[in-house]
Amino acid sequence: MKFVKNLCLAVLFVTLVGVSTSNATTHIVEFGGAAGFNFVPKVTPSVMVGDTMQWVGSFNFHPLKFDRVPVGADTIVPPTTGMTFIYVVKVAGTYTFYCMQHGGVGGVGMSGSFTDAQVSVKTQNSGLLKMKTNYPNPFASSTNLAYSLAEPTVVSVRVLNVSGSTVYQENLGMQNSGDHSLELGNGAFGCNGTYIVELRAGEAVLTQRVVKAD
């Protein structure tokens, strides 16, 4: 089965639901208590669209404030009381934050940050399925996805936008073991933006982030 649902929206990155992917990660940032007047870690590495950031500490003593977020990201309004705050990363870019009581704009004092680089991807492998980084990435008209199968199995591909909505889906059928290559063109993506390509082989599901930019 194949279908296309291209949503070329000017607000593609605005007010979106978080992407749920097989490799999504929760990153915990601690502050106050044993961490003292610090955010630990101060800089959080390897963040991807769909990951969750979780701050754990006392907001009564360390009110959290964001001074930099990427264009199109959801407005971040941390609590002023309580012990935990969760934010799902939906837009790539750099996010910086600080304690309004003990920090300041520009990283002075108690501050922290994390960066989600659009063009970075995680190399992912499983016992049955291995997937390489697509090329080119970013791409203008098409991109190629190389993968290999440890044994014959049924393969399918799905493309999701950053809201988690499926914009393209195709059943590739039964494929032999070995190396394979799949070309995905404009018909699978639509307008410019960041997408998640999900490759399924039997019970194995791997995802990869791709960026379309004319």
PDB file of N, CA and C in Angstrom, residues 9 11-18 72-75 87 90-91 162-163:
ATOM      1  N   LEU A   9       2.734  23.119   5.138  1.00  0.00           N
ATOM      2  CA  LEU A   9       2.187  24.161   5.993  1.00  0.00           C
ATOM      3  C   LEU A   9       3.276  25.138   6.388  1.00  0.00           C
ATOM      4  N   VAL A  11       3.320  26.676   8.994  1.00  0.00           N
ATOM      5  CA  VAL A  11       3.516  26.537  10.431  1.00  0.00           C
ATOM      6  C   VAL A  11       3.924  25.117  10.778  1.00  0.00           C
ATOM      7  N   LEU A  12       4.740  24.492   9.914  1.00  0.00           N
ATOM      8  CA  LEU A  12       5.116  23.103  10.107  1.00  0.00           C
ATOM      9  C   LEU A  12       5.744  22.864  11.469  1.00  0.00           C
ATOM     10  N   PHE A  13       6.523  23.854  11.959  1.00  0.00           N
ATOM     11  CA  PHE A  13       7.237  23.650  13.204  1.00  0.00           C
ATOM     12  C   PHE A  13       6.541  24.310  14.406  1.00  0.00           C
ATOM     13  N   VAL A  14       5.324  24.777  14.242  1.00  0.00           N
ATOM     14  CA  VAL A  14       4.674  25.514  15.314  1.00  0.00           C
ATOM     15  C   VAL A  14       3.594  24.668  15.963  1.00  0.00           C
ATOM     16  N   THR A  15       3.566  24.635  17.296  1.00  0.00           N
ATOM     17  CA  THR A  15       2.562  23.951  18.075  1.00  0.00           C
ATOM     18  C   THR A  15       2.384  22.522  17.607  1.00  0.00           C
ATOM     19  N   LEU A  16       3.441  21.725  17.724  1.00  0.00           N
ATOM     20  CA  LEU A  16       3.421  20.365  17.237  1.00  0.00           C
ATOM     21  C   LEU A  16       3.439  19.383  18.390  1.00  0.00           C
ATOM     22  N   VAL A  17       2.873  18.196  18.151  1.00  0.00           N
ATOM     23  CA  VAL A  17       2.930  17.120  19.119  1.00  0.00           C
ATOM     24  C   VAL A  17       4.255  16.413  18.959  1.00  0.00           C
ATOM     25  N   GLY A  18       4.855  15.954  20.044  1.00  0.00           N
ATOM     26  CA  GLY A  18       6.173  15.326  19.969  1.00  0.00           C
ATOM     27  C   GLY A  18       6.168  14.054  19.159  1.00  0.00           C
ATOM     28  N   GLY A  72      10.129  28.764  15.924  1.00  0.00           N
ATOM     29  CA  GLY A  72       9.123  27.740  15.688  1.00  0.00           C
ATOM     30  C   GLY A  72       8.921  26.790  16.844  1.00  0.00           C
ATOM     31  N   ALA A  73       9.807  26.843  17.855  1.00  0.00           N
ATOM     32  CA  ALA A  73       9.662  25.955  19.007  1.00  0.00           C
ATOM     33  C   ALA A  73       8.490  26.405  19.873  1.00  0.00           C
ATOM     34  N   ASP A  74       7.896  25.447  20.574  1.00  0.00           N
ATOM     35  CA  ASP A  74       6.830  25.778  21.506  1.00  0.00           C
ATOM     36  C   ASP A  74       7.329  26.747  22.571  1.00  0.00           C
ATOM     37  N   THR A  75       6.460  27.623  23.019  1.00  0.00           N
ATOM     38  CA  THR A  75       6.791  28.485  24.148  1.00  0.00           C
ATOM     39  C   THR A  75       7.025  27.613  25.375  1.00  0.00           C
ATOM     40  N   TYR A  87       9.787  18.584  28.959  1.00  0.00           N
ATOM     41  CA  TYR A  87       9.598  19.274  27.682  1.00  0.00           C
ATOM     42  C   TYR A  87      10.045  18.346  26.556  1.00  0.00           C
ATOM     43  N   LYS A  90      10.770  19.420  19.831  1.00  0.00           N
ATOM     44  CA  LYS A  90      10.055  19.283  18.569  1.00  0.00           C
ATOM     45  C   LYS A  90      10.726  20.015  17.413  1.00  0.00           C
ATOM     46  N   VAL A  91      11.629  20.931  17.748  1.00  0.00           N
ATOM     47  CA  VAL A  91      12.307  21.731  16.731  1.00  0.00           C
ATOM     48  C   VAL A  91      13.803  21.703  16.997  1.00  0.00           C
ATOM     49  N   VAL A 162       7.409  16.294  11.758  1.00  0.00           N
ATOM     50  CA  VAL A 162       7.787  16.459  13.157  1.00  0.00           C
ATOM     51  C   VAL A 162       6.598  16.519  14.103  1.00  0.00           C
ATOM     52  N   SER A 163       5.390  16.543  13.570  1.00  0.00           N
ATOM     53  CA  SER A 163       4.200  16.452  14.414  1.00  0.00           C
ATOM     54  C   SER A 163       3.846  15.019  14.705  1.00  0.00           C
TER      55      SER A 163
END
